[in-house]
Amino acid sequence: GQNIDQPTEMTATEGAIVQINCTYQTSGFNGLFWYQQHAGEAPTFLSYNVLDGLEEKGRFSSFLSRSKGYSYLLLKELQMKDSASYLCAVMDSNYQLIWGAGTKLIIKP
Amino acid sequence: GAVVSQHPSWVICKSGTSVKIECRSLDFQATTMFWYRQFPKQSLMLMATSNEGSKATYEQGVEKDKFLINHASLTLSTLTVTSAHPEDSSFYICSARGVGGESQPQHFGDGTRLSIL
């Protein structure tokens, strides 16, 4: 079956750095997405990786290793507004998005 | 860019009522739109995928006669929950994907919180 694993919850301190991991097992691979979802709101697109390596976008970076079925989202200089759930989603060989359950990130002052 | 508008944002109605939710892509053409539902503290669950001008593809376990989807234009898709019951109460979210292929990201509407009394 298809499976996306990410931690349920993480806690970090304002101003620090946090890495949210995502491992996947899917039938084929056509890219991996990271989305941010604040409580009670719809997800917003953060990043897309289809090739191995690191993609940097401001305070957020996303890394992919296809051979390991692994990605992480790196958030730097954490701000209170970064408190949200972070969803990892993989596009399989049929271009279907397989969603992880999300990682709830709690930022403490 | 890539703004998706979803209305209404909140619906409270009596059991047996039909509820229509609209999803519009405001600044791009959406060849494909997706409808999800999400229960508290759970991940997104895809209900159906709709392509403009064709019938929607429903996920296993989703009743197509219960959840009617119409994708009449490249900027509008609607989901109608027919004869809604309390167990249909949930957060419904639409997303739209523009031209450029399946690797384009989905852009989400703000969601509709449906409460059936």
mmCIF file with all atom_site columns, C-alpha atoms in Angstrom:
data_model
loop_
_atom_site.group_PDB
_atom_site.id
_atom_site.type_symbol
_atom_site.label_atom_id
_atom_site.label_alt_id
_atom_site.label_comp_id
_atom_site.label_asym_id
_atom_site.label_entity_id
_atom_site.label_seq_id
_atom_site.pdbx_PDB_ins_code
_atom_site.Cartn_x
_atom_site.Cartn_y
_atom_site.Cartn_z
_atom_site.occupancy
_atom_site.B_iso_or_equiv
_atom_site.pdbx_formal_charge
_atom_site.auth_seq_id
_atom_site.auth_comp_id
_atom_site.auth_asym_id
_atom_site.auth_atom_id
_atom_site.pdbx_PDB_model_num
ATOM 1   C CA . GLY A 1 1   ? 0.000   0.000  0.000   1.00 0.00 ? 1   GLY A CA 1
ATOM 2   C CA . GLN A 1 2   ? 0.896   3.649  -0.145  1.00 0.00 ? 2   GLN A CA 1
ATOM 3   C CA . ASN A 1 3   ? 2.112   5.323  2.974   1.00 0.00 ? 3   ASN A CA 1
ATOM 4   C CA . ILE A 1 4   ? 3.323   8.719  4.121   1.00 0.00 ? 4   ILE A CA 1
ATOM 5   C CA . ASP A 1 5   ? 4.864   9.048  7.568   1.00 0.00 ? 5   ASP A CA 1
ATOM 6   C CA . GLN A 1 6   ? 5.549   12.249 9.438   1.00 0.00 ? 6   GLN A CA 1
ATOM 7   C CA . PRO A 1 7   ? 5.664   13.019 13.154  1.00 0.00 ? 7   PRO A CA 1
ATOM 8   C CA . THR A 1 8   ? 2.362   13.891 14.742  1.00 0.00 ? 8   THR A CA 1
ATOM 9   C CA . GLU A 1 9   ? 3.581   16.855 16.723  1.00 0.00 ? 9   GLU A CA 1
ATOM 10  C CA . MET A 1 10  ? 6.750   18.865 17.291  1.00 0.00 ? 10  MET A CA 1
ATOM 11  C CA . THR A 1 11  ? 7.622   21.729 19.591  1.00 0.00 ? 11  THR A CA 1
ATOM 12  C CA . ALA A 1 12  ? 10.243  24.394 18.965  1.00 0.00 ? 12  ALA A CA 1
ATOM 13  C CA . THR A 1 13  ? 11.292  27.755 20.334  1.00 0.00 ? 13  THR A CA 1
ATOM 14  C CA . GLU A 1 14  ? 10.805  31.123 18.663  1.00 0.00 ? 14  GLU A CA 1
ATOM 15  C CA . GLY A 1 15  ? 13.924  32.094 16.724  1.00 0.00 ? 15  GLY A CA 1
ATOM 16  C CA . ALA A 1 16  ? 15.203  28.528 16.493  1.00 0.00 ? 16  ALA A CA 1
ATOM 17  C CA . ILE A 1 17  ? 15.372  26.046 13.604  1.00 0.00 ? 17  ILE A CA 1
ATOM 18  C CA . VAL A 1 18  ? 13.153  22.982 13.194  1.00 0.00 ? 18  VAL A CA 1
ATOM 19  C CA . GLN A 1 19  ? 13.238  20.106 10.729  1.00 0.00 ? 19  GLN A CA 1
ATOM 20  C CA . ILE A 1 20  ? 10.071  18.181 9.920   1.00 0.00 ? 20  ILE A CA 1
ATOM 21  C CA . ASN A 1 21  ? 10.717  14.806 8.338   1.00 0.00 ? 21  ASN A CA 1
ATOM 22  C CA . CYS A 1 22  ? 8.561   12.881 5.899   1.00 0.00 ? 22  CYS A CA 1
ATOM 23  C CA . THR A 1 23  ? 9.144   9.353  4.645   1.00 0.00 ? 23  THR A CA 1
ATOM 24  C CA . TYR A 1 24  ? 7.068   7.792  1.940   1.00 0.00 ? 24  TYR A CA 1
ATOM 25  C CA . GLN A 1 25  ? 6.328   4.536  0.189   1.00 0.00 ? 25  GLN A CA 1
ATOM 26  C CA . THR A 1 26  ? 4.266   5.034  -2.927  1.00 0.00 ? 26  THR A CA 1
ATOM 27  C CA . SER A 1 27  ? 3.623   3.363  -6.250  1.00 0.00 ? 27  SER A CA 1
ATOM 28  C CA . GLY A 1 28  ? 5.809   5.609  -8.344  1.00 0.00 ? 28  GLY A CA 1
ATOM 29  C CA . PHE A 1 29  ? 6.904   9.150  -7.706  1.00 0.00 ? 29  PHE A CA 1
ATOM 30  C CA . ASN A 1 30  ? 6.115   12.366 -9.516  1.00 0.00 ? 30  ASN A CA 1
ATOM 31  C CA . GLY A 1 31  ? 7.053   14.898 -6.909  1.00 0.00 ? 31  GLY A CA 1
ATOM 32  C CA . LEU A 1 32  ? 6.588   15.818 -3.270  1.00 0.00 ? 32  LEU A CA 1
ATOM 33  C CA . PHE A 1 33  ? 4.716   18.815 -1.916  1.00 0.00 ? 33  PHE A CA 1
ATOM 34  C CA . TRP A 1 34  ? 4.765   20.575 1.418   1.00 0.00 ? 34  TRP A CA 1
ATOM 35  C CA . TYR A 1 35  ? 1.760   22.579 2.552   1.00 0.00 ? 35  TYR A CA 1
ATOM 36  C CA . GLN A 1 36  ? 1.130   24.677 5.644   1.00 0.00 ? 36  GLN A CA 1
ATOM 37  C CA . GLN A 1 37  ? -2.288  24.567 7.299   1.00 0.00 ? 37  GLN A CA 1
ATOM 38  C CA . HIS A 1 38  ? -3.283  26.846 10.152  1.00 0.00 ? 38  HIS A CA 1
ATOM 39  C CA . ALA A 1 39  ? -6.023  25.577 12.436  1.00 0.00 ? 39  ALA A CA 1
ATOM 40  C CA . GLY A 1 40  ? -9.447  25.960 10.852  1.00 0.00 ? 40  GLY A CA 1
ATOM 41  C CA . GLU A 1 41  ? -8.013  27.112 7.542   1.00 0.00 ? 41  GLU A CA 1
ATOM 42  C CA . ALA A 1 42  ? -7.254  25.502 4.211   1.00 0.00 ? 42  ALA A CA 1
ATOM 43  C CA . PRO A 1 43  ? -3.704  24.446 3.278   1.00 0.00 ? 43  PRO A CA 1
ATOM 44  C CA . THR A 1 44  ? -1.348  26.822 1.506   1.00 0.00 ? 44  THR A CA 1
ATOM 45  C CA . PHE A 1 45  ? 1.369   25.650 -0.851  1.00 0.00 ? 45  PHE A CA 1
ATOM 46  C CA . LEU A 1 46  ? 4.949   25.886 0.414   1.00 0.00 ? 46  LEU A CA 1
ATOM 47  C CA . SER A 1 47  ? 7.221   23.861 -1.855  1.00 0.00 ? 47  SER A CA 1
ATOM 48  C CA . TYR A 1 48  ? 7.556   21.216 -4.536  1.00 0.00 ? 48  TYR A CA 1
ATOM 49  C CA . ASN A 1 49  ? 10.506  18.857 -4.996  1.00 0.00 ? 49  ASN A CA 1
ATOM 50  C CA . VAL A 1 50  ? 10.870  16.385 -7.824  1.00 0.00 ? 50  VAL A CA 1
ATOM 51  C CA . LEU A 1 51  ? 14.666  16.142 -8.037  1.00 0.00 ? 51  LEU A CA 1
ATOM 52  C CA . ASP A 1 52  ? 17.071  15.245 -5.245  1.00 0.00 ? 52  ASP A CA 1
ATOM 53  C CA . GLY A 1 53  ? 18.512  18.094 -3.282  1.00 0.00 ? 53  GLY A CA 1
ATOM 54  C CA . LEU A 1 54  ? 17.623  21.179 -1.340  1.00 0.00 ? 54  LEU A CA 1
ATOM 55  C CA . GLU A 1 55  ? 15.224  23.895 -2.467  1.00 0.00 ? 55  GLU A CA 1
ATOM 56  C CA . GLU A 1 56  ? 15.476  27.106 -0.496  1.00 0.00 ? 56  GLU A CA 1
ATOM 57  C CA . LYS A 1 57  ? 12.723  29.661 -0.301  1.00 0.00 ? 57  LYS A CA 1
ATOM 58  C CA . GLY A 1 58  ? 13.343  32.347 2.269   1.00 0.00 ? 58  GLY A CA 1
ATOM 59  C CA . ARG A 1 59  ? 13.110  30.958 5.781   1.00 0.00 ? 59  ARG A CA 1
ATOM 60  C CA . PHE A 1 60  ? 11.775  27.655 4.473   1.00 0.00 ? 60  PHE A CA 1
ATOM 61  C CA . SER A 1 61  ? 13.791  24.952 2.707   1.00 0.00 ? 61  SER A CA 1
ATOM 62  C CA . SER A 1 62  ? 12.740  21.537 1.491   1.00 0.00 ? 62  SER A CA 1
ATOM 63  C CA . PHE A 1 63  ? 14.992  18.566 0.841   1.00 0.00 ? 63  PHE A CA 1
ATOM 64  C CA . LEU A 1 64  ? 14.356  15.391 -1.138  1.00 0.00 ? 64  LEU A CA 1
ATOM 65  C CA . SER A 1 65  ? 16.128  12.058 -1.436  1.00 0.00 ? 65  SER A CA 1
ATOM 66  C CA . ARG A 1 66  ? 14.240  9.826  -3.837  1.00 0.00 ? 66  ARG A CA 1
ATOM 67  C CA . SER A 1 67  ? 16.459  6.801  -3.222  1.00 0.00 ? 67  SER A CA 1
ATOM 68  C CA . LYS A 1 68  ? 15.650  6.961  0.483   1.00 0.00 ? 68  LYS A CA 1
ATOM 69  C CA . GLY A 1 69  ? 11.995  7.924  0.075   1.00 0.00 ? 69  GLY A CA 1
ATOM 70  C CA . TYR A 1 70  ? 12.672  10.856 2.356   1.00 0.00 ? 70  TYR A CA 1
ATOM 71  C CA . SER A 1 71  ? 12.062  14.559 2.545   1.00 0.00 ? 71  SER A CA 1
ATOM 72  C CA . TYR A 1 72  ? 12.297  17.231 5.162   1.00 0.00 ? 72  TYR A CA 1
ATOM 73  C CA . LEU A 1 73  ? 11.018  20.748 5.593   1.00 0.00 ? 73  LEU A CA 1
ATOM 74  C CA . LEU A 1 74  ? 13.421  23.075 7.369   1.00 0.00 ? 74  LEU A CA 1
ATOM 75  C CA . LEU A 1 75  ? 12.095  26.205 9.023   1.00 0.00 ? 75  LEU A CA 1
ATOM 76  C CA . LYS A 1 76  ? 14.590  28.815 10.198  1.00 0.00 ? 76  LYS A CA 1
ATOM 77  C CA . GLU A 1 77  ? 14.220  31.846 12.466  1.00 0.00 ? 77  GLU A CA 1
ATOM 78  C CA . LEU A 1 78  ? 10.945  30.503 13.751  1.00 0.00 ? 78  LEU A CA 1
ATOM 79  C CA . GLN A 1 79  ? 8.142   32.966 14.375  1.00 0.00 ? 79  GLN A CA 1
ATOM 80  C CA . MET A 1 80  ? 4.996   32.479 16.410  1.00 0.00 ? 80  MET A CA 1
ATOM 81  C CA . LYS A 1 81  ? 2.956   32.631 13.203  1.00 0.00 ? 81  LYS A CA 1
ATOM 82  C CA . ASP A 1 82  ? 4.711   29.459 12.030  1.00 0.00 ? 82  ASP A CA 1
ATOM 83  C CA . SER A 1 83  ? 2.605   27.502 14.508  1.00 0.00 ? 83  SER A CA 1
ATOM 84  C CA . ALA A 1 84  ? 0.549   25.336 12.172  1.00 0.00 ? 84  ALA A CA 1
ATOM 85  C CA . SER A 1 85  ? 0.275   21.855 10.749  1.00 0.00 ? 85  SER A CA 1
ATOM 86  C CA . TYR A 1 86  ? 2.666   20.947 7.955   1.00 0.00 ? 86  TYR A CA 1
ATOM 87  C CA . LEU A 1 87  ? 1.419   18.447 5.410   1.00 0.00 ? 87  LEU A CA 1
ATOM 88  C CA . CYS A 1 88  ? 3.640   16.291 3.249   1.00 0.00 ? 88  CYS A CA 1
ATOM 89  C CA . ALA A 1 89  ? 2.035   14.984 0.047   1.00 0.00 ? 89  ALA A CA 1
ATOM 90  C CA . VAL A 1 90  ? 3.499   12.722 -2.623  1.00 0.00 ? 90  VAL A CA 1
ATOM 91  C CA . MET A 1 91  ? 2.297   12.448 -6.193  1.00 0.00 ? 91  MET A CA 1
ATOM 92  C CA . ASP A 1 92  ? 2.312   8.812  -7.296  1.00 0.00 ? 92  ASP A CA 1
ATOM 93  C CA . SER A 1 93  ? 2.683   7.283  -10.747 1.00 0.00 ? 93  SER A CA 1
ATOM 94  C CA . ASN A 1 94  ? -0.969  8.044  -11.535 1.00 0.00 ? 94  ASN A CA 1
ATOM 95  C CA . TYR A 1 95  ? -0.458  11.669 -10.525 1.00 0.00 ? 95  TYR A CA 1
ATOM 96  C CA . GLN A 1 96  ? -2.647  11.110 -7.482  1.00 0.00 ? 96  GLN A CA 1
ATOM 97  C CA . LEU A 1 97  ? -1.660  13.078 -4.386  1.00 0.00 ? 97  LEU A CA 1
ATOM 98  C CA . ILE A 1 98  ? -1.133  10.905 -1.337  1.00 0.00 ? 98  ILE A CA 1
ATOM 99  C CA . TRP A 1 99  ? -1.404  13.010 1.810   1.00 0.00 ? 99  TRP A CA 1
ATOM 100 C CA . GLY A 1 100 ? 0.386   12.547 5.099   1.00 0.00 ? 100 GLY A CA 1
ATOM 101 C CA . ALA A 1 101 ? -1.536  13.122 8.326   1.00 0.00 ? 101 ALA A CA 1
ATOM 102 C CA . GLY A 1 102 ? 0.386   16.316 8.997   1.00 0.00 ? 102 GLY A CA 1
ATOM 103 C CA . THR A 1 103 ? 2.790   17.471 11.687  1.00 0.00 ? 103 THR A CA 1
ATOM 104 C CA . LYS A 1 104 ? 1.475   19.948 14.199  1.00 0.00 ? 104 LYS A CA 1
ATOM 105 C CA . LEU A 1 105 ? 4.238   22.427 14.998  1.00 0.00 ? 105 LEU A CA 1
ATOM 106 C CA . ILE A 1 106 ? 3.980   24.313 18.274  1.00 0.00 ? 106 ILE A CA 1
ATOM 107 C CA . ILE A 1 107 ? 6.187   27.377 18.681  1.00 0.00 ? 107 ILE A CA 1
ATOM 108 C CA . LYS A 1 108 ? 6.948   28.534 22.206  1.00 0.00 ? 108 LYS A CA 1
ATOM 109 C CA . PRO A 1 109 ? 8.261   31.988 23.097  1.00 0.00 ? 109 PRO A CA 1
ATOM 110 C CA . GLY B 2 1   ? -1.686  34.822 -8.204  1.00 0.00 ? 1   GLY B CA 1
ATOM 111 C CA . ALA B 2 2   ? -3.424  31.433 -7.966  1.00 0.00 ? 2   ALA B CA 1
ATOM 112 C CA . VAL B 2 3   ? -6.359  32.519 -5.856  1.00 0.00 ? 3   VAL B CA 1
ATOM 113 C CA . VAL B 2 4   ? -9.193  30.091 -5.205  1.00 0.00 ? 4   VAL B CA 1
ATOM 114 C CA . SER B 2 5   ? -12.446 31.348 -3.744  1.00 0.00 ? 5   SER B CA 1
ATOM 115 C CA . GLN B 2 6   ? -14.807 28.998 -1.928  1.00 0.00 ? 6   GLN B CA 1
ATOM 116 C CA . HIS B 2 7   ? -18.304 29.885 -0.740  1.00 0.00 ? 7   HIS B CA 1
ATOM 117 C CA . PRO B 2 8   ? -19.962 29.717 1.643   1.00 0.00 ? 8   PRO B CA 1
ATOM 118 C CA . SER B 2 9   ? -17.385 29.548 4.406   1.00 0.00 ? 9   SER B CA 1
ATOM 119 C CA . TRP B 2 10  ? -19.871 28.341 7.006   1.00 0.00 ? 10  TRP B CA 1
ATOM 120 C CA . VAL B 2 11  ? -23.207 26.566 6.735   1.00 0.00 ? 11  VAL B CA 1
ATOM 121 C CA . ILE B 2 12  ? -25.548 25.444 9.481   1.00 0.00 ? 12  ILE B CA 1
ATOM 122 C CA . CYS B 2 13  ? -28.710 23.738 8.355   1.00 0.00 ? 13  CYS B CA 1
ATOM 123 C CA . LYS B 2 14  ? -31.299 21.159 9.251   1.00 0.00 ? 14  LYS B CA 1
ATOM 124 C CA . SER B 2 15  ? -31.044 17.481 8.469   1.00 0.00 ? 15  SER B CA 1
ATOM 125 C CA . GLY B 2 16  ? -32.450 16.655 5.035   1.00 0.00 ? 16  GLY B CA 1
ATOM 126 C CA . THR B 2 17  ? -31.384 19.931 3.459   1.00 0.00 ? 17  THR B CA 1
ATOM 127 C CA . SER B 2 18  ? -29.243 20.032 0.331   1.00 0.00 ? 18  SER B CA 1
ATOM 128 C CA . VAL B 2 19  ? -26.220 22.309 0.457   1.00 0.00 ? 19  VAL B CA 1
ATOM 129 C CA . LYS B 2 20  ? -24.295 23.672 -2.501  1.00 0.00 ? 20  LYS B CA 1
ATOM 130 C CA . ILE B 2 21  ? -20.662 24.771 -2.191  1.00 0.00 ? 21  ILE B CA 1
ATOM 131 C CA . GLU B 2 22  ? -18.944 26.778 -4.918  1.00 0.00 ? 22  GLU B CA 1
ATOM 132 C CA . CYS B 2 23  ? -15.270 26.769 -5.789  1.00 0.00 ? 23  CYS B CA 1
ATOM 133 C CA . ARG B 2 24  ? -13.881 29.363 -8.186  1.00 0.00 ? 24  ARG B CA 1
ATOM 134 C CA . SER B 2 25  ? -10.401 29.951 -9.510  1.00 0.00 ? 25  SER B CA 1
ATOM 135 C CA . LEU B 2 26  ? -10.174 33.730 -9.723  1.00 0.00 ? 26  LEU B CA 1
ATOM 136 C CA . ASP B 2 27  ? -7.011  34.422 -11.663 1.00 0.00 ? 27  ASP B CA 1
ATOM 137 C CA . PHE B 2 28  ? -6.237  31.215 -13.511 1.00 0.00 ? 28  PHE B CA 1
ATOM 138 C CA . GLN B 2 29  ? -7.973  28.497 -15.466 1.00 0.00 ? 29  GLN B CA 1
ATOM 139 C CA . ALA B 2 30  ? -8.395  25.298 -13.510 1.00 0.00 ? 30  ALA B CA 1
ATOM 140 C CA . THR B 2 31  ? -8.466  22.264 -15.714 1.00 0.00 ? 31  THR B CA 1
ATOM 141 C CA . THR B 2 32  ? -8.801  20.063 -12.655 1.00 0.00 ? 32  THR B CA 1
ATOM 142 C CA . MET B 2 33  ? -10.503 20.703 -9.343  1.00 0.00 ? 33  MET B CA 1
ATOM 143 C CA . PHE B 2 34  ? -10.481 18.521 -6.266  1.00 0.00 ? 34  PHE B CA 1
ATOM 144 C CA . TRP B 2 35  ? -12.892 18.174 -3.387  1.00 0.00 ? 35  TRP B CA 1
ATOM 145 C CA . TYR B 2 36  ? -11.679 17.106 0.040   1.00 0.00 ? 36  TYR B CA 1
ATOM 146 C CA . ARG B 2 37  ? -13.190 16.680 3.447   1.00 0.00 ? 37  ARG B CA 1
ATOM 147 C CA . GLN B 2 38  ? -11.276 16.902 6.671   1.00 0.00 ? 38  GLN B CA 1
ATOM 148 C CA . PHE B 2 39  ? -12.283 15.839 10.151  1.00 0.00 ? 39  PHE B CA 1
ATOM 149 C CA . PRO B 2 40  ? -10.704 17.497 13.188  1.00 0.00 ? 40  PRO B CA 1
ATOM 150 C CA . LYS B 2 41  ? -7.052  16.622 13.679  1.00 0.00 ? 41  LYS B CA 1
ATOM 151 C CA . GLN B 2 42  ? -7.066  14.358 10.643  1.00 0.00 ? 42  GLN B CA 1
ATOM 152 C CA . SER B 2 43  ? -5.517  14.649 7.247   1.00 0.00 ? 43  SER B CA 1
ATOM 153 C CA . LEU B 2 44  ? -7.241  15.667 4.052   1.00 0.00 ? 44  LEU B CA 1
ATOM 154 C CA . MET B 2 45  ? -9.393  12.978 2.498   1.00 0.00 ? 45  MET B CA 1
ATOM 155 C CA . LEU B 2 46  ? -9.897  13.260 -1.241  1.00 0.00 ? 46  LEU B CA 1
ATOM 156 C CA . MET B 2 47  ? -13.536 12.822 -2.198  1.00 0.00 ? 47  MET B CA 1
ATOM 157 C CA . ALA B 2 48  ? -13.452 13.385 -5.928  1.00 0.00 ? 48  ALA B CA 1
ATOM 158 C CA . THR B 2 49  ? -11.548 14.844 -8.833  1.00 0.00 ? 49  THR B CA 1
ATOM 159 C CA . SER B 2 50  ? -13.318 16.823 -11.505 1.00 0.00 ? 50  SER B CA 1
ATOM 160 C CA . ASN B 2 51  ? -12.163 17.896 -14.911 1.00 0.00 ? 51  ASN B CA 1
ATOM 161 C CA . GLU B 2 52  ? -13.924 20.642 -16.798 1.00 0.00 ? 52  GLU B CA 1
ATOM 162 C CA . GLY B 2 53  ? -16.668 19.312 -19.020 1.00 0.00 ? 53  GLY B CA 1
ATOM 163 C CA . SER B 2 54  ? -16.507 15.717 -17.854 1.00 0.00 ? 54  SER B CA 1
ATOM 164 C CA . LYS B 2 55  ? -17.913 13.617 -15.037 1.00 0.00 ? 55  LYS B CA 1
ATOM 165 C CA . ALA B 2 56  ? -16.134 13.651 -11.735 1.00 0.00 ? 56  ALA B CA 1
ATOM 166 C CA . THR B 2 57  ? -14.075 10.696 -10.579 1.00 0.00 ? 57  THR B CA 1
ATOM 167 C CA . TYR B 2 58  ? -15.075 9.674  -7.077  1.00 0.00 ? 58  TYR B CA 1
ATOM 168 C CA . GLU B 2 59  ? -12.846 7.965  -4.544  1.00 0.00 ? 59  GLU B CA 1
ATOM 169 C CA . GLN B 2 60  ? -13.817 4.610  -3.176  1.00 0.00 ? 60  GLN B CA 1
ATOM 170 C CA . GLY B 2 61  ? -16.499 4.867  -0.540  1.00 0.00 ? 61  GLY B CA 1
ATOM 171 C CA . VAL B 2 62  ? -17.765 8.279  -1.637  1.00 0.00 ? 62  VAL B CA 1
ATOM 172 C CA . GLU B 2 63  ? -21.365 8.186  -2.864  1.00 0.00 ? 63  GLU B CA 1
ATOM 173 C CA . LYS B 2 64  ? -21.671 10.054 -6.139  1.00 0.00 ? 64  LYS B CA 1
ATOM 174 C CA . ASP B 2 65  ? -25.432 10.440 -5.734  1.00 0.00 ? 65  ASP B CA 1
ATOM 175 C CA . LYS B 2 66  ? -24.900 11.967 -2.326  1.00 0.00 ? 66  LYS B CA 1
ATOM 176 C CA . PHE B 2 67  ? -22.117 14.333 -3.303  1.00 0.00 ? 67  PHE B CA 1
ATOM 177 C CA . LEU B 2 68  ? -22.956 15.837 -6.687  1.00 0.00 ? 68  LEU B CA 1
ATOM 178 C CA . ILE B 2 69  ? -20.105 17.555 -8.454  1.00 0.00 ? 69  ILE B CA 1
ATOM 179 C CA . ASN B 2 70  ? -20.401 19.824 -11.449 1.00 0.00 ? 70  ASN B CA 1
ATOM 180 C CA . HIS B 2 71  ? -17.401 21.381 -13.208 1.00 0.00 ? 71  HIS B CA 1
ATOM 181 C CA . ALA B 2 72  ? -19.130 23.465 -15.834 1.00 0.00 ? 72  ALA B CA 1
ATOM 182 C CA . SER B 2 73  ? -16.319 25.842 -16.688 1.00 0.00 ? 73  SER B CA 1
ATOM 183 C CA . LEU B 2 74  ? -12.577 26.267 -16.300 1.00 0.00 ? 74  LEU B CA 1
ATOM 184 C CA . THR B 2 75  ? -13.129 28.512 -13.299 1.00 0.00 ? 75  THR B CA 1
ATOM 185 C CA . LEU B 2 76  ? -16.046 26.973 -11.429 1.00 0.00 ? 76  LEU B CA 1
ATOM 186 C CA . SER B 2 77  ? -16.820 23.681 -9.743  1.00 0.00 ? 77  SER B CA 1
ATOM 187 C CA . THR B 2 78  ? -19.686 23.016 -7.355  1.00 0.00 ? 78  THR B CA 1
ATOM 188 C CA . LEU B 2 79  ? -20.266 20.335 -4.752  1.00 0.00 ? 79  LEU B CA 1
ATOM 189 C CA . THR B 2 80  ? -23.828 19.677 -3.651  1.00 0.00 ? 80  THR B CA 1
ATOM 190 C CA . VAL B 2 81  ? -24.368 17.616 -0.526  1.00 0.00 ? 81  VAL B CA 1
ATOM 191 C CA . THR B 2 82  ? -27.820 16.177 -1.050  1.00 0.00 ? 82  THR B CA 1
ATOM 192 C CA . SER B 2 83  ? -30.156 15.406 1.838   1.00 0.00 ? 83  SER B CA 1
ATOM 193 C CA . ALA B 2 84  ? -27.438 16.180 4.346   1.00 0.00 ? 84  ALA B CA 1
ATOM 194 C CA . HIS B 2 85  ? -27.371 14.399 7.691   1.00 0.00 ? 85  HIS B CA 1
ATOM 195 C CA . PRO B 2 86  ? -25.385 15.063 10.874  1.00 0.00 ? 86  PRO B CA 1
ATOM 196 C CA . GLU B 2 87  ? -22.685 12.574 9.842   1.00 0.00 ? 87  GLU B CA 1
ATOM 197 C CA . ASP B 2 88  ? -21.998 14.783 6.810   1.00 0.00 ? 88  ASP B CA 1
ATOM 198 C CA . SER B 2 89  ? -20.869 17.578 9.108   1.00 0.00 ? 89  SER B CA 1
ATOM 199 C CA . SER B 2 90  ? -17.245 18.277 8.273   1.00 0.00 ? 90  SER B CA 1
ATOM 200 C CA . PHE B 2 91  ? -14.791 20.760 6.803   1.00 0.00 ? 91  PHE B CA 1
ATOM 201 C CA . TYR B 2 92  ? -15.024 20.630 3.012   1.00 0.00 ? 92  TYR B CA 1
ATOM 202 C CA . ILE B 2 93  ? -12.153 22.077 1.015   1.00 0.00 ? 93  ILE B CA 1
ATOM 203 C CA . CYS B 2 94  ? -11.767 22.509 -2.715  1.00 0.00 ? 94  CYS B CA 1
ATOM 204 C CA . SER B 2 95  ? -8.553  22.938 -4.612  1.00 0.00 ? 95  SER B CA 1
ATOM 205 C CA . ALA B 2 96  ? -7.743  23.815 -8.175  1.00 0.00 ? 96  ALA B CA 1
ATOM 206 C CA . ARG B 2 97  ? -4.836  22.973 -10.418 1.00 0.00 ? 97  ARG B CA 1
ATOM 207 C CA . GLY B 2 98  ? -4.029  25.109 -13.395 1.00 0.00 ? 98  GLY B CA 1
ATOM 208 C CA . VAL B 2 99  ? -2.783  24.232 -16.844 1.00 0.00 ? 99  VAL B CA 1
ATOM 209 C CA . GLY B 2 100 ? 0.779   22.974 -17.066 1.00 0.00 ? 100 GLY B CA 1
ATOM 210 C CA . GLY B 2 101 ? 0.302   19.373 -16.079 1.00 0.00 ? 101 GLY B CA 1
ATOM 211 C CA . GLU B 2 102 ? -0.174  17.253 -13.015 1.00 0.00 ? 102 GLU B CA 1
ATOM 212 C CA . SER B 2 103 ? 3.010   18.478 -11.356 1.00 0.00 ? 103 SER B CA 1
ATOM 213 C CA . GLN B 2 104 ? 1.455   21.888 -10.810 1.00 0.00 ? 104 GLN B CA 1
ATOM 214 C CA . PRO B 2 105 ? 0.570   22.499 -7.152  1.00 0.00 ? 105 PRO B CA 1
ATOM 215 C CA . GLN B 2 106 ? -3.003  22.502 -6.000  1.00 0.00 ? 106 GLN B CA 1
ATOM 216 C CA . HIS B 2 107 ? -4.252  25.808 -4.680  1.00 0.00 ? 107 HIS B CA 1
ATOM 217 C CA . PHE B 2 108 ? -6.878  25.615 -2.004  1.00 0.00 ? 108 PHE B CA 1
ATOM 218 C CA . GLY B 2 109 ? -10.003 27.558 -1.234  1.00 0.00 ? 109 GLY B CA 1
ATOM 219 C CA . ASP B 2 110 ? -10.630 28.672 2.339   1.00 0.00 ? 110 ASP B CA 1
ATOM 220 C CA . GLY B 2 111 ? -12.903 25.729 3.041   1.00 0.00 ? 111 GLY B CA 1
ATOM 221 C CA . THR B 2 112 ? -16.535 25.376 4.050   1.00 0.00 ? 112 THR B CA 1
ATOM 222 C CA . ARG B 2 113 ? -17.464 24.332 7.540   1.00 0.00 ? 113 ARG B CA 1
ATOM 223 C CA . LEU B 2 114 ? -20.718 22.369 7.292   1.00 0.00 ? 114 LEU B CA 1
ATOM 224 C CA . SER B 2 115 ? -22.782 21.666 10.383  1.00 0.00 ? 115 SER B CA 1
ATOM 225 C CA . ILE B 2 116 ? -25.960 19.616 10.033  1.00 0.00 ? 116 ILE B CA 1
ATOM 226 C CA . LEU B 2 117 ? -28.326 19.780 12.980  1.00 0.00 ? 117 LEU B CA 1
#
